[in-house]
């Protein structure tokens, strides 16, 4: 398949978290059309096995591919950790995950201390961030911790106040002790909890949000391959698809995307 | 299809929560064989739509029916709320949910004050408890509240200490003020949080766990229909099936079942 610069960028996530990545993409590449698929009928991926997450990821990718995407962004850390090689092997278009760009940014930022990674149980268990960081710098000290309650807290909008602060303290107390100076937010939901996370780890720890690093990597790749969309007149189209009823996605998603989502189409994917 | 008293009782849930119902069934009906299916590849149901939950429930039921069950217990409040009529219409064996028995117990216990119901967003939004309670006593005052963070807290084993106590206070403060004297734990995960829930609502509020009421209803129905298993020599068989890899189910499930789960078989259901 030859890719066409006029095709949209495909983005998928287990649900709404990937909208933080889409937001960064829309800011960095304002002329690009996008298709976003949130697999809300099977969300979350972070507590499921790599085997099941890979199966779901391949089906999500197939749906977007049928709609003519020129590049796929896996806007979900768990799916990037579990399924990136399988997706790259199966798809005729370039596939980018969020882990490699996030790890690269962390390696640029650290001042010689350790790098911390927080994510879902699936992402941390996979060791994907640990491998990406050590591949970039074999001497790096990596401390990784799963924070399973951060996703439901972000989804419920409990992003500041006593409860998230107490939960963040339980998960993150160790990072301050261990001399970590850079912390990767290895889940697309976590930027919503940036405030409490920063409060707990303190001002000397730099927080890395993979969304912007991923958007930059997408821009570079499109440019290299001559796939950047021509400058458009007016705003390009952004379409949203979900596998469960769209109401909650449209409502909660606006908080993640930072702008209203006019509508999302429910598609009946079964796998 | 004629049912045979020798067949097992089928039980399904979105994951591990229904094991609290299975535990009550095994205590009340020690001679019955059981088949338990946890749909761990699609868990949780509580934040998904009634449409999707009904589709998943019908597929779960079909899987158990093919294995010769004589009766189906929907050991999940969300699925009972969304899918009980569809399951009863589709299945040739008796189908019981957890809502009707829980509501009946609450009506017997209340001393004229209001009845509170807590559950997942799906269960509360459906209004199923509210309808069941008002059908039993049209004068009853019902106060229902969704507690979406209780499921991840129970799954992560955060069942006592400051975090669950603070979360419970956020959700339940209103019940004390509103003169509720009976509170239905309308989600199979919530019995694990009984301690903090009781601490927040106080000793004058009676907590109703649907599991025991459902086990009693199953016993009565089997007796009425002449389907009670003959007294067995030795312990009857209990088989467990899951749709994602079994490790986590076996490990976390033991806490819900109150005894070890020797093994669970992964089945490749796609829907």
Short mmCIF file of C-alpha atoms in Angstrom, two decimals:
data_model
loop_
_atom_site.label_atom_id
_atom_site.label_comp_id
_atom_site.label_asym_id
_atom_site.label_seq_id
_atom_site.Cartn_x
_atom_site.Cartn_y
_atom_site.Cartn_z
CA UNK A 1 0.00 0.00 0.00
CA UNK A 2 1.41 3.45 -0.89
CA UNK A 3 0.55 6.06 1.67
CA UNK A 4 -1.04 9.28 0.62
CA UNK A 5 -0.29 12.55 2.41
CA UNK A 6 -3.99 13.38 2.21
CA UNK A 7 -4.99 10.43 4.41
CA UNK A 8 -5.83 11.00 8.09
CA UNK A 9 -3.67 9.99 11.06
CA UNK A 10 -5.26 7.07 12.94
CA UNK A 11 -5.17 7.07 16.74
CA UNK A 12 -6.52 4.43 19.08
CA UNK A 13 -6.74 3.92 22.80
CA UNK A 14 -8.71 1.70 25.17
CA UNK A 15 -11.00 4.64 25.86
CA UNK A 16 -10.60 8.32 26.57
CA UNK A 17 -7.01 8.53 27.88
CA UNK A 18 -5.51 8.71 24.38
CA UNK A 19 -7.29 12.01 23.86
CA UNK A 20 -4.38 13.65 25.75
CA UNK A 21 -2.14 12.37 22.92
CA UNK A 22 -4.60 13.53 20.26
CA UNK A 23 -4.64 16.97 21.88
CA UNK A 24 -0.84 17.21 21.56
CA UNK A 25 -1.02 15.95 17.94
CA UNK A 26 -3.65 18.54 17.00
CA UNK A 27 -1.53 21.31 18.53
CA UNK A 28 1.70 20.17 16.82
CA UNK A 29 0.17 19.27 13.43
CA UNK A 30 -2.78 21.61 12.92
CA UNK A 31 -3.30 20.69 9.25
CA UNK A 32 -3.69 16.95 9.79
CA UNK A 33 -7.02 15.14 9.69
CA UNK A 34 -7.40 12.51 12.44
CA UNK A 35 -9.53 9.44 13.14
CA UNK A 36 -9.72 8.43 16.82
CA UNK A 37 -11.04 5.07 18.04
CA UNK A 38 -11.74 4.51 21.76
CA UNK A 39 -12.46 0.85 22.60
CA UNK A 40 -14.88 1.81 25.36
CA UNK A 41 -16.69 -1.56 25.26
CA UNK A 42 -13.53 -3.25 26.56
CA UNK A 43 -11.83 -0.46 28.57
CA UNK A 44 -9.54 -0.60 30.59
CA UNK A 45 -6.58 -2.40 29.02
CA UNK A 46 -4.17 -1.69 31.91
CA UNK A 47 -5.36 -4.54 34.12
CA UNK A 48 -5.64 -7.10 31.27
CA UNK A 49 -3.03 -9.50 29.88
CA UNK A 50 -0.63 -8.73 27.03
CA UNK A 51 -2.27 -11.49 24.98
CA UNK A 52 -5.75 -9.98 25.19
CA UNK A 53 -4.48 -6.40 24.74
CA UNK A 54 -2.63 -7.46 21.57
CA UNK A 55 -5.77 -9.10 20.16
CA UNK A 56 -7.84 -5.98 20.82
CA UNK A 57 -5.10 -3.69 19.42
CA UNK A 58 -4.90 -5.57 16.11
CA UNK A 59 -8.67 -5.26 15.68
CA UNK A 60 -8.64 -1.55 16.48
CA UNK A 61 -5.84 -1.03 13.95
CA UNK A 62 -7.73 -2.98 11.28
CA UNK A 63 -10.80 -0.76 11.74
CA UNK A 64 -8.73 2.42 11.25
CA UNK A 65 -6.73 0.98 8.37
CA UNK A 66 -9.93 0.26 6.45
CA UNK A 67 -10.62 3.99 6.67
CA UNK A 68 -7.44 4.94 4.83
CA UNK A 69 -5.08 6.15 7.56
CA UNK A 70 -1.53 7.01 6.51
CA UNK A 71 0.02 6.42 9.95
CA UNK A 72 -1.13 4.82 13.22
CA UNK A 73 -0.49 6.23 16.69
CA UNK A 74 -1.01 3.78 19.54
CA UNK A 75 -2.11 6.40 22.08
CA UNK A 76 -2.20 3.95 24.97
CA UNK A 77 0.81 2.95 27.02
CA UNK A 78 -0.51 -0.53 27.80
CA UNK A 79 -1.18 -1.27 24.12
CA UNK A 80 2.18 0.25 23.10
CA UNK A 81 3.92 -1.94 25.68
CA UNK A 82 2.11 -5.14 24.69
CA UNK A 83 1.35 -4.86 21.00
CA UNK A 84 3.73 -2.52 19.15
CA UNK A 85 5.83 -5.25 17.45
CA UNK A 86 2.70 -7.17 16.45
CA UNK A 87 1.12 -4.00 15.04
CA UNK A 88 4.27 -3.01 13.15
CA UNK A 89 4.51 -6.49 11.65
CA UNK A 90 0.85 -6.58 10.62
CA UNK A 91 0.31 -3.05 9.26
CA UNK A 92 1.35 -1.60 5.89
CA UNK A 93 1.60 1.95 7.37
CA UNK A 94 4.06 3.34 9.96
CA UNK A 95 3.06 2.63 13.56
CA UNK A 96 4.24 4.74 16.52
CA UNK A 97 3.68 4.07 20.21
CA UNK A 98 4.01 6.43 23.16
CA UNK A 99 6.75 4.59 25.06
CA UNK A 100 9.81 5.21 22.88
CA UNK A 101 9.22 9.02 22.66
CA UNK A 102 8.53 9.23 26.41
CA UNK A 103 11.68 7.27 27.28
CA UNK A 104 13.80 9.43 24.96
CA UNK A 105 12.53 12.62 26.57
CA UNK A 106 13.27 11.25 30.05
CA UNK A 107 16.84 10.40 29.06
CA UNK A 108 17.35 13.96 27.76
CA UNK A 109 15.95 15.49 30.95
CA UNK A 110 17.59 13.48 33.72
CA UNK A 111 20.54 15.15 35.42
CA UNK A 112 22.20 11.90 36.31
CA UNK A 113 19.79 10.77 38.97
CA UNK A 114 17.42 7.89 38.52
CA UNK A 115 14.42 7.87 36.20
CA UNK A 116 11.06 6.83 37.61
CA UNK A 117 8.22 5.34 35.57
CA UNK A 118 4.60 5.06 36.66
CA UNK A 119 1.90 3.27 34.67
CA UNK A 120 -0.82 0.64 34.70
CA UNK A 121 -0.02 -2.87 35.97
CA UNK A 122 0.10 -4.08 32.33
CA UNK A 123 2.61 -1.43 31.24
CA UNK A 124 4.91 -1.83 34.24
CA UNK A 125 4.75 -5.64 34.17
CA UNK A 126 5.74 -5.63 30.47
CA UNK A 127 9.04 -3.89 31.28
CA UNK A 128 8.74 -1.89 28.03
CA UNK A 129 9.77 1.48 29.56
CA UNK A 130 12.57 -0.14 31.53
CA UNK A 131 13.93 -1.69 28.31
CA UNK A 132 13.58 1.52 26.26
CA UNK A 133 15.39 3.55 28.94
CA UNK A 134 18.19 1.03 29.38
CA UNK A 135 18.61 0.72 25.61
CA UNK A 136 19.19 4.49 25.47
CA UNK A 137 21.53 4.55 28.47
CA UNK A 138 22.66 1.24 29.96
CA UNK A 139 23.87 2.97 33.15
CA UNK A 140 20.50 4.51 33.97
CA UNK A 141 18.83 3.55 37.27
CA UNK A 142 15.13 2.91 36.59
CA UNK A 143 12.46 2.61 39.28
CA UNK A 144 9.03 1.54 38.01
CA UNK A 145 5.76 1.43 39.96
CA UNK A 146 2.21 0.51 38.92
CA UNK A 147 -0.49 2.96 40.09
CA UNK A 148 -3.74 1.11 39.28
CA UNK A 149 -6.06 3.55 41.08
CA UNK A 150 -4.94 6.59 39.05
CA UNK A 151 -7.03 5.57 36.01
CA UNK A 152 -10.38 5.36 37.86
CA UNK A 153 -9.55 8.56 39.78
CA UNK A 154 -8.89 10.44 36.51
CA UNK A 155 -11.97 8.96 34.83
CA UNK A 156 -14.18 9.98 37.75
CA UNK A 157 -12.73 13.48 37.75
CA UNK A 158 -11.22 13.10 41.25
CA UNK A 159 -8.04 14.87 40.19
CA UNK A 160 -7.43 17.08 43.19
CA UNK A 161 -8.28 17.08 46.87
CA UNK A 162 -7.54 14.69 49.71
CA UNK A 163 -8.29 11.34 48.03
CA UNK A 164 -5.96 11.60 45.01
CA UNK A 165 -3.29 13.21 47.19
CA UNK A 166 -3.40 10.32 49.68
CA UNK A 167 -3.39 7.74 46.86
CA UNK A 168 -0.44 9.50 45.19
CA UNK A 169 1.47 9.48 48.49
CA UNK A 170 0.95 5.72 48.83
CA UNK A 171 2.30 5.06 45.34
CA UNK A 172 5.01 7.70 45.02
CA UNK A 173 6.64 8.09 48.42
CA UNK A 174 9.50 5.82 47.34
CA UNK A 175 10.57 7.99 44.40
CA UNK A 176 11.71 10.91 46.58
CA UNK A 177 13.77 8.55 48.77
CA UNK A 178 15.38 6.86 45.76
CA UNK A 179 16.89 10.02 44.26
CA UNK A 180 14.71 10.00 41.13
CA UNK A 181 14.99 13.35 39.30
CA UNK A 182 12.74 12.56 36.30
CA UNK A 183 9.38 10.79 36.38
CA UNK A 184 7.66 9.43 33.26
CA UNK A 185 3.85 9.60 33.37
CA UNK A 186 3.53 6.25 31.59
CA UNK A 187 -0.24 6.27 31.16
CA UNK A 188 -2.27 8.72 29.11
CA UNK A 189 -4.64 9.33 32.04
CA UNK A 190 -1.93 10.56 34.39
CA UNK A 191 -1.46 14.10 33.00
CA UNK A 192 -4.85 14.86 34.58
CA UNK A 193 -3.29 14.08 37.97
CA UNK A 194 -0.15 16.13 37.31
CA UNK A 195 -0.98 18.56 40.12
CA UNK A 196 -1.11 16.00 42.93
CA UNK A 197 1.79 13.98 41.47
CA UNK A 198 3.98 17.11 41.40
CA UNK A 199 2.93 17.98 44.94
CA UNK A 200 4.00 14.55 46.22
CA UNK A 201 7.31 14.13 44.36
CA UNK A 202 8.36 17.76 44.84
CA UNK A 203 9.68 20.50 42.55
CA UNK A 204 13.09 18.86 41.96
CA UNK A 205 11.49 16.02 39.97
CA UNK A 206 10.73 16.72 36.29
CA UNK A 207 7.49 15.13 35.01
CA UNK A 208 7.56 13.68 31.48
CA UNK A 209 4.27 13.55 29.62
CA UNK A 210 4.65 11.26 26.59
CA UNK A 211 1.92 13.05 24.63
CA UNK A 212 4.07 15.95 23.44
CA UNK A 213 7.09 13.76 22.75
CA UNK A 214 4.87 11.45 20.70
CA UNK A 215 3.40 14.34 18.71
CA UNK A 216 6.94 15.51 17.92
CA UNK A 217 7.95 12.00 16.80
CA UNK A 218 4.88 11.80 14.54
CA UNK A 219 5.73 15.19 12.98
CA UNK A 220 9.31 14.10 12.29
CA UNK A 221 8.26 10.79 10.76
CA UNK A 222 5.63 12.38 8.49
CA UNK A 223 8.18 14.92 7.31
CA UNK A 224 10.84 12.27 6.62
CA UNK A 225 8.40 10.21 4.59
CA UNK A 226 6.92 13.18 2.73
CA UNK A 227 3.51 12.49 4.27
CA UNK A 228 2.74 15.84 5.89
CA UNK A 229 -0.71 17.08 4.92
CA UNK A 230 -0.74 20.11 2.65
CA UNK A 231 -1.74 23.30 4.48
CA UNK A 232 -5.53 23.30 4.55
CA UNK A 233 -8.03 26.08 4.23
CA UNK A 234 -10.05 26.03 7.43
CA UNK A 235 -9.79 23.44 10.18
CA UNK A 236 -9.21 19.80 9.18
CA UNK A 237 -11.73 17.12 10.11
CA UNK A 238 -11.42 15.14 13.37
CA UNK A 239 -13.66 12.08 13.62
CA UNK A 240 -14.30 10.01 16.76
CA UNK A 241 -15.41 6.39 17.01
CA UNK A 242 -16.26 4.36 20.12
CA UNK A 243 -17.32 0.75 20.71
CA UNK A 244 -19.83 1.50 23.49
CA UNK A 245 -22.52 4.19 23.56
CA UNK A 246 -20.90 7.60 22.98
CA UNK A 247 -22.50 9.78 25.72
CA UNK A 248 -19.88 9.26 28.45
CA UNK A 249 -16.99 9.48 25.98
CA UNK A 250 -18.23 12.80 24.61
CA UNK A 251 -18.81 14.20 28.10
CA UNK A 252 -15.68 12.98 29.95
CA UNK A 253 -13.50 13.13 26.85
CA UNK A 254 -13.82 16.89 26.54
CA UNK A 255 -11.86 17.17 29.81
CA UNK A 256 -9.04 15.06 28.29
CA UNK A 257 -9.03 16.75 24.88
CA UNK A 258 -9.31 20.25 26.31
CA UNK A 259 -12.11 21.16 23.90
CA UNK A 260 -15.65 19.92 23.21
CA UNK A 261 -16.16 16.71 21.23
CA UNK A 262 -19.12 17.48 18.96
CA UNK A 263 -20.03 13.81 18.47
CA UNK A 264 -18.68 10.25 18.39
CA UNK A 265 -19.99 7.39 16.30
CA UNK A 266 -20.64 4.03 17.96
CA UNK A 267 -19.24 1.14 15.89
CA UNK A 268 -20.12 -2.48 16.56
CA UNK A 269 -16.69 -4.12 16.70
CA UNK A 270 -16.75 -7.67 18.08
CA UNK A 271 -13.60 -9.48 19.09
CA UNK B 1 -34.94 -28.78 27.45
CA UNK B 2 -35.71 -30.82 30.59
CA UNK B 3 -33.43 -29.93 33.46
CA UNK B 4 -31.64 -32.62 35.34
CA UNK B 5 -30.95 -32.36 39.07
CA UNK B 6 -27.47 -33.72 38.40
CA UNK B 7 -26.44 -30.73 36.29
CA UNK B 8 -24.27 -27.97 37.79
CA UNK B 9 -25.39 -24.47 38.73
CA UNK B 10 -23.97 -21.89 36.32
CA UNK B 11 -22.72 -18.59 37.71
CA UNK B 12 -21.28 -15.68 35.77
CA UNK B 13 -19.88 -12.28 36.57
CA UNK B 14 -17.76 -9.67 34.79
CA UNK B 15 -14.78 -10.90 36.77
CA UNK B 16 -14.06 -11.85 40.36
CA UNK B 17 -16.81 -9.99 42.27
CA UNK B 18 -19.35 -12.78 41.72
CA UNK B 19 -17.17 -15.10 43.76
CA UNK B 20 -18.78 -13.56 46.89
CA UNK B 21 -22.10 -14.94 45.57
CA UNK B 22 -20.53 -18.30 44.74
CA UNK B 23 -19.15 -18.44 48.28
CA UNK B 24 -22.66 -18.00 49.72
CA UNK B 25 -24.04 -20.61 47.28
CA UNK B 26 -21.40 -23.16 48.25
CA UNK B 27 -22.18 -22.62 51.95
CA UNK B 28 -25.96 -22.85 51.51
CA UNK B 29 -25.95 -25.73 48.96
CA UNK B 30 -22.91 -27.87 49.77
CA UNK B 31 -23.94 -30.74 47.47
CA UNK B 32 -24.25 -28.69 44.28
CA UNK B 33 -21.68 -28.71 41.50
CA UNK B 34 -20.96 -25.24 40.09
CA UNK B 35 -19.48 -23.72 36.92
CA UNK B 36 -18.24 -20.14 37.30
CA UNK B 37 -17.39 -17.87 34.36
CA UNK B 38 -15.58 -14.57 34.95
CA UNK B 39 -15.46 -12.36 31.84
CA UNK B 40 -12.06 -10.93 32.79
CA UNK B 41 -11.23 -9.91 29.19
CA UNK B 42 -14.03 -7.33 29.30
CA UNK B 43 -14.22 -6.45 33.03
CA UNK B 44 -15.63 -4.15 34.44
CA UNK B 45 -19.28 -4.02 33.37
CA UNK B 46 -20.28 -1.32 35.87
CA UNK B 47 -19.07 1.61 33.76
CA UNK B 48 -20.41 0.24 30.44
CA UNK B 49 -23.81 0.69 28.78
CA UNK B 50 -26.80 -1.59 29.31
CA UNK B 51 -26.68 -2.48 25.62
CA UNK B 52 -23.10 -3.77 25.76
CA UNK B 53 -23.60 -5.47 29.14
CA UNK B 54 -26.65 -7.33 27.76
CA UNK B 55 -24.66 -8.52 24.73
CA UNK B 56 -21.85 -9.83 26.93
CA UNK B 57 -24.31 -11.44 29.37
CA UNK B 58 -26.07 -13.41 26.64
CA UNK B 59 -22.73 -14.77 25.42
CA UNK B 60 -21.63 -15.74 28.92
CA UNK B 61 -24.93 -17.53 29.47
CA UNK B 62 -24.61 -19.39 26.17
CA UNK B 63 -21.17 -20.68 27.17
CA UNK B 64 -22.48 -22.05 30.47
CA UNK B 65 -25.64 -23.46 28.90
CA UNK B 66 -23.56 -25.51 26.47
CA UNK B 67 -21.99 -27.14 29.53
CA UNK B 68 -25.34 -28.45 30.81
CA UNK B 69 -26.25 -26.09 33.67
CA UNK B 70 -29.64 -26.61 35.30
CA UNK B 71 -29.96 -23.02 36.55
CA UNK B 72 -28.14 -19.72 35.93
CA UNK B 73 -27.17 -17.22 38.61
CA UNK B 74 -26.27 -13.76 37.32
CA UNK B 75 -23.78 -12.97 40.10
CA UNK B 76 -23.24 -9.40 38.98
CA UNK B 77 -25.48 -6.50 39.92
CA UNK B 78 -24.80 -4.56 36.72
CA UNK B 79 -25.67 -7.56 34.51
CA UNK B 80 -28.72 -8.37 36.67
CA UNK B 81 -29.90 -4.78 36.31
CA UNK B 82 -29.32 -4.62 32.55
CA UNK B 83 -29.88 -8.10 31.20
CA UNK B 84 -32.16 -10.24 33.41
CA UNK B 85 -35.27 -10.02 31.20
CA UNK B 86 -33.22 -10.73 28.06
CA UNK B 87 -31.55 -13.72 29.73
CA UNK B 88 -34.85 -15.10 31.04
CA UNK B 89 -36.40 -14.78 27.58
CA UNK B 90 -33.46 -16.46 25.85
CA UNK B 91 -32.63 -19.33 28.23
CA UNK B 92 -34.43 -22.66 28.66
CA UNK B 93 -33.33 -22.92 32.33
CA UNK B 94 -34.34 -20.76 35.32
CA UNK B 95 -32.33 -17.52 35.65
CA UNK B 96 -31.87 -15.63 38.92
CA UNK B 97 -30.21 -12.27 39.46
CA UNK B 98 -28.95 -10.68 42.67
CA UNK B 99 -31.19 -7.62 42.73
CA UNK B 100 -34.60 -9.09 43.57
CA UNK B 101 -33.28 -11.12 46.57
CA UNK B 102 -31.29 -8.13 47.86
CA UNK B 103 -34.27 -5.78 47.58
CA UNK B 104 -36.51 -8.29 49.38
CA UNK B 105 -34.08 -8.61 52.27
CA UNK B 106 -33.82 -4.81 52.57
CA UNK B 107 -37.62 -4.50 52.77
CA UNK B 108 -37.72 -7.09 55.55
CA UNK B 109 -34.99 -5.33 57.53
CA UNK B 110 -35.96 -1.67 57.33
CA UNK B 111 -37.68 -0.28 60.41
CA UNK B 112 -39.60 2.32 58.48
CA UNK B 113 -36.71 4.60 57.65
CA UNK B 114 -35.39 4.96 54.15
CA UNK B 115 -33.49 2.30 52.25
CA UNK B 116 -30.17 3.22 50.66
CA UNK B 117 -28.65 1.49 47.64
CA UNK B 118 -25.04 1.77 46.51
CA UNK B 119 -23.71 0.22 43.30
CA UNK B 120 -21.82 0.82 40.07
CA UNK B 121 -22.88 3.67 37.76
CA UNK B 122 -24.56 1.07 35.47
CA UNK B 123 -26.61 -0.49 38.27
CA UNK B 124 -27.73 2.81 39.80
CA UNK B 125 -28.48 4.41 36.42
CA UNK B 126 -30.67 1.43 35.47
CA UNK B 127 -33.01 2.09 38.42
CA UNK B 128 -33.42 -1.68 38.89
CA UNK B 129 -33.06 -1.63 42.71
CA UNK B 130 -35.26 1.42 42.99
CA UNK B 131 -38.00 -0.37 40.98
CA UNK B 132 -37.66 -3.65 42.90
CA UNK B 133 -37.90 -1.84 46.27
CA UNK B 134 -40.86 0.28 45.23
CA UNK B 135 -42.64 -2.75 43.77
CA UNK B 136 -42.37 -4.42 47.21
CA UNK B 137 -43.43 -1.32 49.14
CA UNK B 138 -44.68 1.68 47.19
CA UNK B 139 -44.26 3.94 50.25
CA UNK B 140 -40.56 3.23 50.69
CA UNK B 141 -38.09 6.13 50.43
CA UNK B 142 -35.11 5.00 48.35
CA UNK B 143 -31.81 6.88 48.11
CA UNK B 144 -29.40 5.49 45.51
CA UNK B 145 -25.76 6.50 44.94
CA UNK B 146 -23.12 5.21 42.53
CA UNK B 147 -19.69 4.54 44.11
CA UNK B 148 -17.45 3.94 41.07
CA UNK B 149 -14.15 3.87 42.98
CA UNK B 150 -15.19 1.02 45.30
CA UNK B 151 -14.59 -1.65 42.60
CA UNK B 152 -10.96 -0.69 41.87
CA UNK B 153 -10.30 -0.30 45.61
CA UNK B 154 -11.62 -3.81 46.33
CA UNK B 155 -9.75 -5.28 43.34
CA UNK B 156 -6.50 -3.71 44.49
CA UNK B 157 -7.00 -4.95 48.04
CA UNK B 158 -7.24 -1.41 49.47
CA UNK B 159 -10.10 -2.41 51.77
CA UNK B 160 -9.09 -0.66 54.96
CA UNK B 161 -7.01 2.32 55.96
CA UNK B 162 -7.24 6.02 55.17
CA UNK B 163 -7.89 5.89 51.41
CA UNK B 164 -11.03 3.69 51.38
CA UNK B 165 -12.31 5.46 54.50
CA UNK B 166 -11.98 8.86 52.86
CA UNK B 167 -13.58 7.59 49.62
CA UNK B 168 -16.45 6.02 51.59
CA UNK B 169 -17.02 9.31 53.43
CA UNK B 170 -17.29 11.18 50.11
CA UNK B 171 -19.89 8.76 48.77
CA UNK B 172 -21.88 7.91 51.90
CA UNK B 173 -22.07 11.06 54.01
CA UNK B 174 -25.56 11.77 52.67
CA UNK B 175 -27.08 8.50 53.91
CA UNK B 176 -26.70 9.36 57.61
CA UNK B 177 -28.33 12.75 57.06
CA UNK B 178 -31.23 11.26 55.09
CA UNK B 179 -32.41 8.88 57.83
CA UNK B 180 -31.53 5.68 55.95
CA UNK B 181 -31.67 2.65 58.30
CA UNK B 182 -30.85 -0.09 55.74
CA UNK B 183 -28.16 0.03 53.06
CA UNK B 184 -28.02 -2.46 50.17
CA UNK B 185 -24.48 -3.28 48.99
CA UNK B 186 -25.60 -3.41 45.35
CA UNK B 187 -22.31 -4.64 43.90
CA UNK B 188 -20.63 -7.96 44.56
CA UNK B 189 -17.32 -6.23 45.29
CA UNK B 190 -18.66 -4.14 48.14
CA UNK B 191 -18.77 -6.81 50.88
CA UNK B 192 -14.97 -6.56 50.90
CA UNK B 193 -15.35 -2.92 51.97
CA UNK B 194 -17.99 -3.69 54.62
CA UNK B 195 -15.69 -2.54 57.42
CA UNK B 196 -15.16 1.01 56.17
CA UNK B 197 -18.76 1.30 54.94
CA UNK B 198 -20.07 0.32 58.39
CA UNK B 199 -17.68 2.78 60.04
CA UNK B 200 -18.97 5.65 57.88
CA UNK B 201 -22.73 4.97 58.04
CA UNK B 202 -22.67 3.99 61.72
CA UNK B 203 -24.08 1.09 63.75
CA UNK B 204 -27.76 2.04 63.33
CA UNK B 205 -27.65 1.25 59.58
CA UNK B 206 -28.08 -2.42 58.64
CA UNK B 207 -25.97 -3.52 55.65
CA UNK B 208 -27.60 -5.93 53.17
CA UNK B 209 -25.29 -8.21 51.21
CA UNK B 210 -27.24 -9.74 48.31
CA UNK B 211 -25.04 -12.85 48.20
CA UNK B 212 -26.75 -14.70 51.05
CA UNK B 213 -30.22 -13.64 49.97
CA UNK B 214 -29.48 -14.89 46.45
CA UNK B 215 -28.18 -18.24 47.73
CA UNK B 216 -31.39 -18.67 49.71
CA UNK B 217 -33.50 -17.83 46.63
CA UNK B 218 -31.56 -20.37 44.57
CA UNK B 219 -32.09 -23.05 47.24
CA UNK B 220 -35.84 -22.37 47.32
CA UNK B 221 -36.17 -22.44 43.54
CA UNK B 222 -34.23 -25.71 43.16
CA UNK B 223 -36.37 -27.28 45.85
CA UNK B 224 -39.64 -26.10 44.26
CA UNK B 225 -38.59 -27.48 40.89
CA UNK B 226 -37.23 -30.76 42.28
CA UNK B 227 -33.77 -29.87 41.01
CA UNK B 228 -31.72 -30.14 44.22
CA UNK B 229 -28.66 -32.31 43.71
CA UNK B 230 -28.75 -35.64 45.51
CA UNK B 231 -26.46 -35.73 48.58
CA UNK B 232 -22.99 -36.48 47.24
CA UNK B 233 -20.21 -38.60 48.62
CA UNK B 234 -17.27 -36.25 49.03
CA UNK B 235 -17.10 -32.65 47.88
CA UNK B 236 -18.82 -31.74 44.58
CA UNK B 237 -16.81 -30.27 41.71
CA UNK B 238 -16.38 -26.51 41.27
CA UNK B 239 -14.96 -25.41 37.92
CA UNK B 240 -13.75 -21.92 37.03
CA UNK B 241 -13.49 -20.33 33.57
CA UNK B 242 -12.08 -16.92 32.64
CA UNK B 243 -11.75 -15.04 29.35
CA UNK B 244 -8.31 -13.53 30.10
CA UNK B 245 -5.23 -15.28 31.52
CA UNK B 246 -6.12 -16.93 34.83
CA UNK B 247 -3.22 -15.87 37.12
CA UNK B 248 -4.74 -12.72 38.56
CA UNK B 249 -8.20 -14.29 38.89
CA UNK B 250 -6.79 -17.23 40.84
CA UNK B 251 -4.73 -14.97 43.10
CA UNK B 252 -7.20 -12.12 43.80
CA UNK B 253 -10.24 -14.40 43.60
CA UNK B 254 -9.19 -16.42 46.63
CA UNK B 255 -9.76 -13.26 48.74
CA UNK B 256 -13.32 -13.01 47.37
CA UNK B 257 -14.15 -16.73 47.62
CA UNK B 258 -12.61 -17.13 51.05
CA UNK B 259 -10.71 -20.25 49.98
CA UNK B 260 -8.01 -21.05 47.42
CA UNK B 261 -8.97 -21.44 43.74
CA UNK B 262 -6.89 -24.40 42.55
CA UNK B 263 -7.07 -23.42 38.88
CA UNK B 264 -9.14 -21.60 36.26
CA UNK B 265 -9.35 -22.42 32.57
CA UNK B 266 -8.93 -19.62 30.02
CA UNK B 267 -11.59 -19.81 27.31
CA UNK B 268 -11.38 -17.82 24.10
CA UNK B 269 -14.80 -16.18 23.94
CA UNK B 270 -15.08 -13.40 21.32
CA UNK B 271 -17.98 -11.03 21.23
#
